[in-house]
Short mmCIF file of C-alpha atoms and ligand atoms in Angstrom, two decimals:
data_model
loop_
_atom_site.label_atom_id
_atom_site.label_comp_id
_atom_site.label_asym_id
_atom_site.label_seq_id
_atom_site.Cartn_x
_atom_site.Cartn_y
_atom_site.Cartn_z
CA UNK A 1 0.00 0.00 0.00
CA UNK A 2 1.51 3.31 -0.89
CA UNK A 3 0.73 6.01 1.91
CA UNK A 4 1.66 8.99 -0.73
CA UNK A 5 -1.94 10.18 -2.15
CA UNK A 6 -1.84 11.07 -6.02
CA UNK A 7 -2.28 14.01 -7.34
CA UNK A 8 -5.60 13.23 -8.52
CA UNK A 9 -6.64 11.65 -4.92
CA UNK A 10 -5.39 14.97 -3.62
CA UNK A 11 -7.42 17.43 -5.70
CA UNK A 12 -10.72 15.79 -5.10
CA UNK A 13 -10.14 16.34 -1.60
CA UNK A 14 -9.10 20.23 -2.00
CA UNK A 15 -11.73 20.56 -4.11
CA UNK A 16 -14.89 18.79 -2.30
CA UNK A 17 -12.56 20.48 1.36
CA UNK A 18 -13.70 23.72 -0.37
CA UNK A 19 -16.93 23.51 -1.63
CA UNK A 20 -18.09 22.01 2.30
CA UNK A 21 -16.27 24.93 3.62
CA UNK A 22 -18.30 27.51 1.01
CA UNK A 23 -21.66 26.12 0.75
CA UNK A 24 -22.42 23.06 3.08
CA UNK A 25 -21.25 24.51 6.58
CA UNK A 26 -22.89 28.00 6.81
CA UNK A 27 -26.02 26.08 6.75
CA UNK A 28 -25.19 22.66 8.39
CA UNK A 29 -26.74 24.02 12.53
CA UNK A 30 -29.76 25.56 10.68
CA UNK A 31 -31.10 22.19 8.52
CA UNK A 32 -29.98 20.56 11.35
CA UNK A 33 -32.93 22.49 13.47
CA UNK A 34 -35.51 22.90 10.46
CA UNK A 35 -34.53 19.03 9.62
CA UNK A 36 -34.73 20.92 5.72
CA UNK A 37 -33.58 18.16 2.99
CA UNK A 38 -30.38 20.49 1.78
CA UNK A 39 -31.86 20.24 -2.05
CA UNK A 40 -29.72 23.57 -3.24
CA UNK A 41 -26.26 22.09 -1.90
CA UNK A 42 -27.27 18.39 -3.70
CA UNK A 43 -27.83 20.25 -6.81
CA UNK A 44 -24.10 22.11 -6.85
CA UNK A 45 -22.89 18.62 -5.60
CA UNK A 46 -24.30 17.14 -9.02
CA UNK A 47 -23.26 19.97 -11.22
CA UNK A 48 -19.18 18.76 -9.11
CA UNK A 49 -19.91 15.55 -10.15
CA UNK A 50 -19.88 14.91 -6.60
CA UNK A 51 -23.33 12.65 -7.13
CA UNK A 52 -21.56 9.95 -9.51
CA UNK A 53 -18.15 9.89 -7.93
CA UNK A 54 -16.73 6.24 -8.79
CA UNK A 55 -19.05 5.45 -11.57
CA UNK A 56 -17.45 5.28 -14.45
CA UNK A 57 -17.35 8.17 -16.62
CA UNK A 58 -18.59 6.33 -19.45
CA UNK A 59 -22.04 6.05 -17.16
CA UNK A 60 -22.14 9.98 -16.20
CA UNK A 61 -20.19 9.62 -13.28
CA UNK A 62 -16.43 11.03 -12.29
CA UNK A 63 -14.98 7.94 -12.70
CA UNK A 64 -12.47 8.79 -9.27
CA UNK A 65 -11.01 5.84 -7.66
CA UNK A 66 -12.37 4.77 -3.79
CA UNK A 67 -9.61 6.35 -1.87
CA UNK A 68 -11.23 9.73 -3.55
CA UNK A 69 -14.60 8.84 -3.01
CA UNK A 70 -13.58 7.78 1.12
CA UNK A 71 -11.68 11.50 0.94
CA UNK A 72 -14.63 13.25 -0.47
CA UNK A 73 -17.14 11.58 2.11
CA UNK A 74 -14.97 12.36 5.28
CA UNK A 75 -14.48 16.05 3.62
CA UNK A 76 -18.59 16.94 3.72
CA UNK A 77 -19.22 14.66 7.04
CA UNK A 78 -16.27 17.20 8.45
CA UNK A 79 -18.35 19.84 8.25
CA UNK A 80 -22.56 18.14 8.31
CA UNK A 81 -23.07 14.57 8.31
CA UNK A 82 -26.90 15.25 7.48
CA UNK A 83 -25.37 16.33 3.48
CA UNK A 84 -22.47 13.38 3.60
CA UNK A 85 -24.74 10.06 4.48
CA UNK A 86 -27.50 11.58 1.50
CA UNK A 87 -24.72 11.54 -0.77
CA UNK A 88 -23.07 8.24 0.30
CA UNK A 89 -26.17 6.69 -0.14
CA UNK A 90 -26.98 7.92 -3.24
CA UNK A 91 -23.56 6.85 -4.41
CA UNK A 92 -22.71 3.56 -2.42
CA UNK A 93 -25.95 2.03 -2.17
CA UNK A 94 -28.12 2.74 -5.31
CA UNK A 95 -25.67 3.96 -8.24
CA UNK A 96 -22.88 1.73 -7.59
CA UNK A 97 -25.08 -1.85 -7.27
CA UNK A 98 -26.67 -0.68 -10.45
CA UNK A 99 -23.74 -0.01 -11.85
CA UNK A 100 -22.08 -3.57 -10.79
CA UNK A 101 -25.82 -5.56 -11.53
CA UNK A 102 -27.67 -3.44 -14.20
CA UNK A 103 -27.60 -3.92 -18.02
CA UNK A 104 -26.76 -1.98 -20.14
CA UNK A 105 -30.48 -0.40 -20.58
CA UNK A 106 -30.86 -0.19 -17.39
CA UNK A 107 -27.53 1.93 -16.76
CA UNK A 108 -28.87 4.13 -19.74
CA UNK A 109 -32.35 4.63 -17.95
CA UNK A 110 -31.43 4.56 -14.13
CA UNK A 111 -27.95 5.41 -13.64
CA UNK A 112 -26.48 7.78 -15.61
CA UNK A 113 -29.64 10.44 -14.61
CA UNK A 114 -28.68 9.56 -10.97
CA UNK A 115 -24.77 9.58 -11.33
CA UNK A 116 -24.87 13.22 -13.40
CA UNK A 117 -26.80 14.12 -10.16
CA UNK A 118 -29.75 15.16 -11.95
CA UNK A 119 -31.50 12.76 -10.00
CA UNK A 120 -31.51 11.19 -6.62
CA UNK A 121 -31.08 7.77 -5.33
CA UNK A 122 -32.22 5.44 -2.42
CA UNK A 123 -31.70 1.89 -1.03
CA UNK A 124 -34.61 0.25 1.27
CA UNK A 125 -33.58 -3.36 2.51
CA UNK A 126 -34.90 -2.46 6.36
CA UNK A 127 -38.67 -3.32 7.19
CA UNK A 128 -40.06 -3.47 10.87
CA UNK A 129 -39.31 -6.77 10.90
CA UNK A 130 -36.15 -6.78 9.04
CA UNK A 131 -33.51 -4.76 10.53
CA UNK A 132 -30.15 -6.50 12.01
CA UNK A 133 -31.61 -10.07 10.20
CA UNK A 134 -31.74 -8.29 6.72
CA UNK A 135 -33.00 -11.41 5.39
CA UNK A 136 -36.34 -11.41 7.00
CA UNK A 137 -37.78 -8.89 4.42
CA UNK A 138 -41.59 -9.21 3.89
CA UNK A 139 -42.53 -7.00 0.93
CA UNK A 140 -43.45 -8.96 -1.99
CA UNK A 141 -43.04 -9.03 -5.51
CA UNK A 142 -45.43 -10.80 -7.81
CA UNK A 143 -45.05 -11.34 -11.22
CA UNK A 144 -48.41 -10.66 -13.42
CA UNK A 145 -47.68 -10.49 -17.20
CA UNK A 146 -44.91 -7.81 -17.91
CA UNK A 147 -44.90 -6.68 -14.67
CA UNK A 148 -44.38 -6.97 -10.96
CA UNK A 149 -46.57 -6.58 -8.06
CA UNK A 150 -44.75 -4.66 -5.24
CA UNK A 151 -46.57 -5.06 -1.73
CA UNK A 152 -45.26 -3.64 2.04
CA UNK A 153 -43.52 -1.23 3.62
CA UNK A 154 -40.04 0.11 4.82
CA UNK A 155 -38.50 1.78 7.01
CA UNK A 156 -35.71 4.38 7.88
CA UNK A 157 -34.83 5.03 4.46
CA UNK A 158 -32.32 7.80 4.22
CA UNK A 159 -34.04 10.20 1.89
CA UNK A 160 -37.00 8.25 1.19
CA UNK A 161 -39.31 11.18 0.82
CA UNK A 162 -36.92 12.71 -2.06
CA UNK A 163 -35.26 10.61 -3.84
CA UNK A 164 -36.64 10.02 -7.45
CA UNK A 165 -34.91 6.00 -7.76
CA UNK A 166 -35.18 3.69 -4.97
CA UNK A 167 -33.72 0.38 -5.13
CA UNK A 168 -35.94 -1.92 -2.62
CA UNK A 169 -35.30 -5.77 -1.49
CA UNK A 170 -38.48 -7.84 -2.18
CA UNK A 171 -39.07 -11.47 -2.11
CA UNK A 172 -40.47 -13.19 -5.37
CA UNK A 173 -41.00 -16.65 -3.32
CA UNK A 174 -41.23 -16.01 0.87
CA UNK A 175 -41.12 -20.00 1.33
CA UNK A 176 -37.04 -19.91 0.30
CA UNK A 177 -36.34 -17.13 2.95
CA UNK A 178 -33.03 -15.21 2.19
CA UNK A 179 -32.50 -16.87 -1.57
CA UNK A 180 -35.76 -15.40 -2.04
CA UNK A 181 -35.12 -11.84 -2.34
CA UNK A 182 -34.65 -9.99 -5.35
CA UNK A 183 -34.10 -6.65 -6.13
CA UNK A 184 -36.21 -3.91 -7.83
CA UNK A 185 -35.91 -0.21 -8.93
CA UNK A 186 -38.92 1.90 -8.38
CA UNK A 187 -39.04 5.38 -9.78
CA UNK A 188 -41.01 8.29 -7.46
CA UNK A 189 -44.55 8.53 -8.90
CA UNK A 190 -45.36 5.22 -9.65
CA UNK A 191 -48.83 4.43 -8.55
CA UNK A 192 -48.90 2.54 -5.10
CA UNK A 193 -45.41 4.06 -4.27
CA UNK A 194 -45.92 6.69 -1.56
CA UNK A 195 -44.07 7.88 1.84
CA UNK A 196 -44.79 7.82 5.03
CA UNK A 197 -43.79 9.08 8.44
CA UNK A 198 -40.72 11.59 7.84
CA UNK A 199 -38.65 10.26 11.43
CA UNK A 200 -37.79 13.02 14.14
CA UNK A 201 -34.42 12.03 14.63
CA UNK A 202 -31.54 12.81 17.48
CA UNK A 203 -28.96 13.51 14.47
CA UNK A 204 -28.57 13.33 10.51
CA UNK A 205 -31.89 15.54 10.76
CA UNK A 206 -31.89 16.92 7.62
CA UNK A 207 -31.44 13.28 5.83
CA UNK A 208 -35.61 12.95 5.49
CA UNK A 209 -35.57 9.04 7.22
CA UNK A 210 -38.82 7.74 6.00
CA UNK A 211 -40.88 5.17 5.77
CA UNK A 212 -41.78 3.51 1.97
CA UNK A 213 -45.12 2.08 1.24
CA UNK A 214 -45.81 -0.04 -1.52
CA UNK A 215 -49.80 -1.17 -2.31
CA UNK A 216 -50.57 -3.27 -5.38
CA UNK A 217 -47.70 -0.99 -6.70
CA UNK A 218 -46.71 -2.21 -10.32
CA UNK A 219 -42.84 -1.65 -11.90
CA UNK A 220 -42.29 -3.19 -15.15
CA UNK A 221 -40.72 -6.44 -15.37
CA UNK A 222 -37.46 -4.86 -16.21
CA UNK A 223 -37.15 -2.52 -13.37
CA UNK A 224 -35.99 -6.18 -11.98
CA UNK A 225 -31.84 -6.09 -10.78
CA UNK A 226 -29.86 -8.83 -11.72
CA UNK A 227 -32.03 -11.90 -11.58
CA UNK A 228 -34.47 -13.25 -9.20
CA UNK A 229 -33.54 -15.00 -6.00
CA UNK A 230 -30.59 -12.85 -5.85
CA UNK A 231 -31.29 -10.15 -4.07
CA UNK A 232 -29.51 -11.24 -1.11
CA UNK A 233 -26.00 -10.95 -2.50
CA UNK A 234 -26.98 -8.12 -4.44
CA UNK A 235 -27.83 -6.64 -1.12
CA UNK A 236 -24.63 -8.21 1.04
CA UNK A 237 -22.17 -7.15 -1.67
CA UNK A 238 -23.91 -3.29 -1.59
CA UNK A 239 -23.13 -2.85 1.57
CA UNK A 240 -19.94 -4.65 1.81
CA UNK A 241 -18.47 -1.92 -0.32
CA UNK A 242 -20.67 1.19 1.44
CA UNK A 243 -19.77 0.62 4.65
CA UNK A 244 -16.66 1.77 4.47
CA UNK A 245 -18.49 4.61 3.45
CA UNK A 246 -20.44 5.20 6.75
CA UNK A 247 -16.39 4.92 8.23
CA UNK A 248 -15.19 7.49 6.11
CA UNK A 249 -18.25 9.56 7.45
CA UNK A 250 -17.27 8.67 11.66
CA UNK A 251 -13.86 9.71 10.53
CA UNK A 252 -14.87 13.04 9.30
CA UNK A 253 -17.39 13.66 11.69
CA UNK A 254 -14.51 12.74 14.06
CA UNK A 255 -12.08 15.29 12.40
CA UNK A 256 -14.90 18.38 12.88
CA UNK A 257 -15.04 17.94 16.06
CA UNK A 258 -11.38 17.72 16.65
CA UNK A 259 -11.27 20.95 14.70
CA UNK A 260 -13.58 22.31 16.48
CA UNK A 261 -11.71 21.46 19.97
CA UNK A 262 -8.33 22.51 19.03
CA UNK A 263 -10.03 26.07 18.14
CA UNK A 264 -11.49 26.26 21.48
CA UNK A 265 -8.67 25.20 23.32
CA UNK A 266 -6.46 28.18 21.73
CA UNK A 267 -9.28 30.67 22.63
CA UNK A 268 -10.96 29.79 26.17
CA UNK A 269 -9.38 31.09 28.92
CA UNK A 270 -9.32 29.71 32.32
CA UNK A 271 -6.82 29.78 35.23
CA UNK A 272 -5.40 32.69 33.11
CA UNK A 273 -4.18 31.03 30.53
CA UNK A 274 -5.67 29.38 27.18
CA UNK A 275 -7.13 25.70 28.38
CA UNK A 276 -4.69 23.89 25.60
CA UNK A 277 -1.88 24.92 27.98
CA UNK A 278 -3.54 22.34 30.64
CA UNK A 279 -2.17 18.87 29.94
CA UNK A 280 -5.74 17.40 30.64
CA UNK A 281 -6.63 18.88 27.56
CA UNK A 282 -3.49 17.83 25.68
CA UNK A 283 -4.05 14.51 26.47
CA UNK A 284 -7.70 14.24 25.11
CA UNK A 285 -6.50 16.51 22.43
CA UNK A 286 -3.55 13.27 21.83
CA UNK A 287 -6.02 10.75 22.12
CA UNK A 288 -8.54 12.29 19.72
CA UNK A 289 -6.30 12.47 16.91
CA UNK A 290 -4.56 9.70 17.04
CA UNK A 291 -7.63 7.41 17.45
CA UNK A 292 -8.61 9.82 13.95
CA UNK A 293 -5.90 8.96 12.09
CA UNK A 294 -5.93 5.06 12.96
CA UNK A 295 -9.61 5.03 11.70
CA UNK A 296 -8.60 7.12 8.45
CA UNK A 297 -6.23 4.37 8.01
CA UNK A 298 -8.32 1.58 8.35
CA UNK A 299 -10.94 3.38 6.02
CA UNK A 300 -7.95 3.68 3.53
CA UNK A 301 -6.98 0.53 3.44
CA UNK A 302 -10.51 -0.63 2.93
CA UNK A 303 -10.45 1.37 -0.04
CA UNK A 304 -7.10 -0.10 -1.44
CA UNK A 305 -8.41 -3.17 -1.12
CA UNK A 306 -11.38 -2.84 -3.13
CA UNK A 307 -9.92 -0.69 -6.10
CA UNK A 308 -6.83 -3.56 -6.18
CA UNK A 309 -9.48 -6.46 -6.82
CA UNK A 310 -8.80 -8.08 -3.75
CA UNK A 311 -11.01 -9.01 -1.07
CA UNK A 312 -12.43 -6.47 1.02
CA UNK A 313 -15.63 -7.45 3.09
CA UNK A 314 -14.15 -7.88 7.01
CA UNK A 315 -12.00 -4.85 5.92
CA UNK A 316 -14.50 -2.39 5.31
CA UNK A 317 -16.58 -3.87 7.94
CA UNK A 318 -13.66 -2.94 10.49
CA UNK A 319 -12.92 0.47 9.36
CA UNK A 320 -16.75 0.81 10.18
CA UNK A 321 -16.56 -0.72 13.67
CA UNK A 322 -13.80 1.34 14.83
CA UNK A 323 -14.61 4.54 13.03
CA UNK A 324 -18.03 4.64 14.67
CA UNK A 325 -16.91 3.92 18.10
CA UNK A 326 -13.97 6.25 18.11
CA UNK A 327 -16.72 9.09 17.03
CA UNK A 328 -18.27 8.47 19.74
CA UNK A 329 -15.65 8.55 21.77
CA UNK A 330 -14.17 11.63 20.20
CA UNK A 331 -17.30 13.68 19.84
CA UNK A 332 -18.00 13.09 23.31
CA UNK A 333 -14.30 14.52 24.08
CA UNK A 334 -15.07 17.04 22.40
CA UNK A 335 -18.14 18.27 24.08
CA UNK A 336 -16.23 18.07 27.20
CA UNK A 337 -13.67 20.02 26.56
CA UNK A 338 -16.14 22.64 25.49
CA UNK A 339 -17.38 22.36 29.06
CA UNK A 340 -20.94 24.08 29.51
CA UNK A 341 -20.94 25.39 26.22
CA UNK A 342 -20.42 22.24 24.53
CA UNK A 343 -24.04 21.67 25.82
CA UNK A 344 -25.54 24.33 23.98
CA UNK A 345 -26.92 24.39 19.85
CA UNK A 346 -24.59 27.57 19.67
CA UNK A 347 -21.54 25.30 19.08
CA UNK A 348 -21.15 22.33 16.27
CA UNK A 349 -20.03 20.29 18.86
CA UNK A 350 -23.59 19.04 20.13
CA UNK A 351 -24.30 18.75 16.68
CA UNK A 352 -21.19 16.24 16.38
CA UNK A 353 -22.13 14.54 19.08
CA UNK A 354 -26.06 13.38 17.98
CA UNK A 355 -24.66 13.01 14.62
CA UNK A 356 -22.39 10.08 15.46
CA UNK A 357 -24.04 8.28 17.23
CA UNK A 358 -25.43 6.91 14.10
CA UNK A 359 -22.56 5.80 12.54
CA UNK A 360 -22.42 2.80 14.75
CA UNK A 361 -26.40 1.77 14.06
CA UNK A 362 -27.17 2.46 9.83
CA UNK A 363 -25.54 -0.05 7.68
CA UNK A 364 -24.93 -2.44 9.74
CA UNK A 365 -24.72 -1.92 13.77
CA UNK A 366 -21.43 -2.37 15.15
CA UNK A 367 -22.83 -5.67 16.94
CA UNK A 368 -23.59 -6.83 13.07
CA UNK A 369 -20.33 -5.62 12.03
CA UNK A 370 -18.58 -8.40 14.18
CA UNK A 371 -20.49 -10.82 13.17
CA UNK A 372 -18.78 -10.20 9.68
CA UNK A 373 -15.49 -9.89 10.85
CA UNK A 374 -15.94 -13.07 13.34
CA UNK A 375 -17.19 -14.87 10.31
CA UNK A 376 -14.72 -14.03 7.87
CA UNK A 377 -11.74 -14.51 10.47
CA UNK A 378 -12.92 -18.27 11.47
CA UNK A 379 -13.40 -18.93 7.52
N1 CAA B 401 -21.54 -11.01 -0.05
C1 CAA B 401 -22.19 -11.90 -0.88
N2 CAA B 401 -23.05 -12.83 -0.39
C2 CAA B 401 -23.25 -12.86 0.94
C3 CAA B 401 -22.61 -11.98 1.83
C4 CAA B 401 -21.71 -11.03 1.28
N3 CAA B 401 -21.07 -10.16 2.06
N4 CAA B 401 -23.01 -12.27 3.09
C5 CAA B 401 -23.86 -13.28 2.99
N5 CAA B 401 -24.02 -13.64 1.70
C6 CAA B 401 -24.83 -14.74 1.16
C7 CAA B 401 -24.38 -16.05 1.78
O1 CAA B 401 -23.34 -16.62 1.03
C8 CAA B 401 -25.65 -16.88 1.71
O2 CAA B 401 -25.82 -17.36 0.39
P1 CAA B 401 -26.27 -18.89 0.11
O3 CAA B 401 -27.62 -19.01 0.76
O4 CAA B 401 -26.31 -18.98 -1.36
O5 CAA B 401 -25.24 -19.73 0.78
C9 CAA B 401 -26.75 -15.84 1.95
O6 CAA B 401 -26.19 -14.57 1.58
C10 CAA B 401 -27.20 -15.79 3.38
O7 CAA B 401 -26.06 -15.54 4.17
P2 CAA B 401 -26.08 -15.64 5.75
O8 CAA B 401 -26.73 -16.91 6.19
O9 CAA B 401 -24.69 -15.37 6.21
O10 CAA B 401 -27.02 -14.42 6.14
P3 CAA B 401 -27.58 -14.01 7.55
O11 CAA B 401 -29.05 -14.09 7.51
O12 CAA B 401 -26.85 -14.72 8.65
O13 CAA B 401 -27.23 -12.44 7.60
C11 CAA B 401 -25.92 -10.50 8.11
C12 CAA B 401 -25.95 -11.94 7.57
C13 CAA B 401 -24.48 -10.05 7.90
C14 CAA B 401 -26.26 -10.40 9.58
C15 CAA B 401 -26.88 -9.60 7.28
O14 CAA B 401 -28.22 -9.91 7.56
C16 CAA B 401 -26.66 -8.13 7.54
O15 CAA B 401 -25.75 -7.54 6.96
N6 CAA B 401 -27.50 -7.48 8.39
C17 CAA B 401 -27.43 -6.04 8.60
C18 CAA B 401 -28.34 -5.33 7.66
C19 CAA B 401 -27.86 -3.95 7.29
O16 CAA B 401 -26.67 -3.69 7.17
N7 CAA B 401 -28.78 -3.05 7.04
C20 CAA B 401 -28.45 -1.76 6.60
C21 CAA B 401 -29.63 -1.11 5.98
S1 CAA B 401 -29.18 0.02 4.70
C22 CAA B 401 -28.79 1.48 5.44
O17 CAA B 401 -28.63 1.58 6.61
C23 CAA B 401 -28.59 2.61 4.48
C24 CAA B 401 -28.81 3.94 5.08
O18 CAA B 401 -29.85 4.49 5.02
C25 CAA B 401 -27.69 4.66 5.69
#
């Protein structure tokens, strides 16, 4: 692994660094209070190619490799992590399993609208019943003539109100459990296809979480992903590859707050002197970054993996177990050394704080995360 980043890896991040800067975090604490879906910023993100980032270019995308794509995640979740998981979704979880399982005419019609960002992408795998054991999905898809017959519901899908593609998990045949799930693109306004309850949630608030309904809703037979009874893997290999995503996301919500605390610690005052002079604060300071850059590691290496071909799955699923929980950790550091004020909306701190808490539940809670790594390591 070569630990100098190209030029190419290198201008992606100065260039996504300074469009989060410019346009995503002068408004990051207000759609975190109105919970406003940031629909302006998405649409300069597309016009960046920010939308299509490791889709080939060939499919409307920016054809960067992963390390970029990691770079440019960590870069917007630096700054609101409400903006960064919309656009990791829309790129790790619905363009990029199209992109790996679509034909041809279904790249033409699905993807490259979504990867030139002029339209928006979803993924909806979790149902009530169906969260941690992903394979319990109940929705249904019938086949009648040309087309299917989509019936249930989901939930918590990251900016299931909005987005204009959703790719959903169904099963064609419930009597062969997990190997019978396929997967289905549904386009916003199909009849039957409508949202529900928009989630009031402790962070990511501006993400619209909703829930999908689906009632004698019909896609054409095409709309089908790959073939039947595959959904599954479709599903497993998705999020094999995004999860390193959600890591690159802890790490840069990580990073913000770090930021953040190394500010504050030149500024505040106490004892007569600024509170970075204290070694109590040096320490956590220490600890904070270091645990950062271990994480950023493990999300890089992920990412090598993956663009070299080789194997990847416990990989990405560590970078996301340790990323999350060092967030935690880090954010909640961070608050503390902000002392009262770290309690209050008037700093990005709180924010930080309720936003990564996440990062150890969507795609994959940390407890499922180690079931992966368990059960690649005793392989
Ligand atoms: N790649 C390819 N195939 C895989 C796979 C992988 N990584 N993992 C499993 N499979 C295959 C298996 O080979 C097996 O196939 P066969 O039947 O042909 O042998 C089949 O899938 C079933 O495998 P398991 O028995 O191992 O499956 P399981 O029921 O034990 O579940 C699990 C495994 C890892 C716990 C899985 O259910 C899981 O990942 N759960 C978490 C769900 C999740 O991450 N949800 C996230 C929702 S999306 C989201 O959060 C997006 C957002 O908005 C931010």
């Amino acid at each position: 692994m070569d630990f100098n980043y190209t030029p190419e890896q290198k201008m992606v991040q100065s260039m996504v660094q300074r469009f989060a800067e410019a346009e995503i975090k002068p408004i990051a604490q207000e759609i975190d209070a109105t919970e406003e879906f940031p629909w302006p910023v998405l649409r300069k993100m597309g016009q960046l190619n920010i939308m299509g980032m490791a889709i080939p270019k060939e499919w409307g995308g920016a054809g960067v490799d992963t390390i970029s794509y990691m770079m440019a995640i960590e870069e917007i979740a630096k700054v609101c992590a409400s903006t960064s998981v919309i656009m990791a979704v829309h790129n790790s979880v619905c363009c990029y399993p199209i992109y790996l399982f679509g034909t041809d005419a279904q790249k033409e019609k699905f993807l490259k609208p979504l990867a030139a960002g002029d339209k928006l992408g979803a993924f909806a795998l979790t149902e009530p019943s169906a969260g941690s054991d992903a394979g319990a999905v109940r929705t249904t898809a019938t086949l009648d003539g040309d087309e299917y017959i989509i019936q249930g519901n989901k939930i918590f899908i990251t900016s299931g109100s909005e987005a204009d593609t959703v790719l959903i998990l169904a099963s064609t045949d419930l009597s062969k459990g997990v190997r019978g799930l396929s997967a289905f693109l549904v386009e916003k306004g199909t009849p039957g296809y409508t949202y529900g309850t928009i989630e009031d949630k402790m962070g990511v608030r501006a993400s619209a979480t909703t829930e999908l309904v689906f009632e004698n809703c019909r896609i054409p037979k095409d709309n089908l992903l790959g073939q039947e009874g595959k959904g599954f893997k479709i599903g497993m290999t998705t999020l094999d590859a995004s999860r390193m995503g959600i890591a690159a996301q802890a790490v840069g919500i990580a990073q913000g707050a770090l930021d953040e605390s190394i500010k504050y610690a030149k500024e505040r005052e106490q004892f007569g002197r600024p509170i970075g002079k204290f070694q109590a604060i040096q320490w956590m300071l220490a600890e904070m970054a270091t645990k950062i850059e271990a994480a950023r590691f493990l999300v890089h290496h992920a990412a090598y993996l993956k663009e070299a071909g080789k194997p990847f799955t416990k990989e990405s699923a560590m970078a996301k177990l340790y990323a999350s929980k060092i967030a935690r950790e880090v954010t909640s550091d961070a608050v503390q050394i902000h002392g009262g004020y770290g309690y209050t909306k008037d700093y990005a701190v709180e924010r930080f704080y309720r936003e990564a808490k996440i990062t150890e539940i969507y795609e994959g809670t940390s407890e499922v995360q180690k079931m992966v790594i368990a059960r690649e390591a005793l392989k």
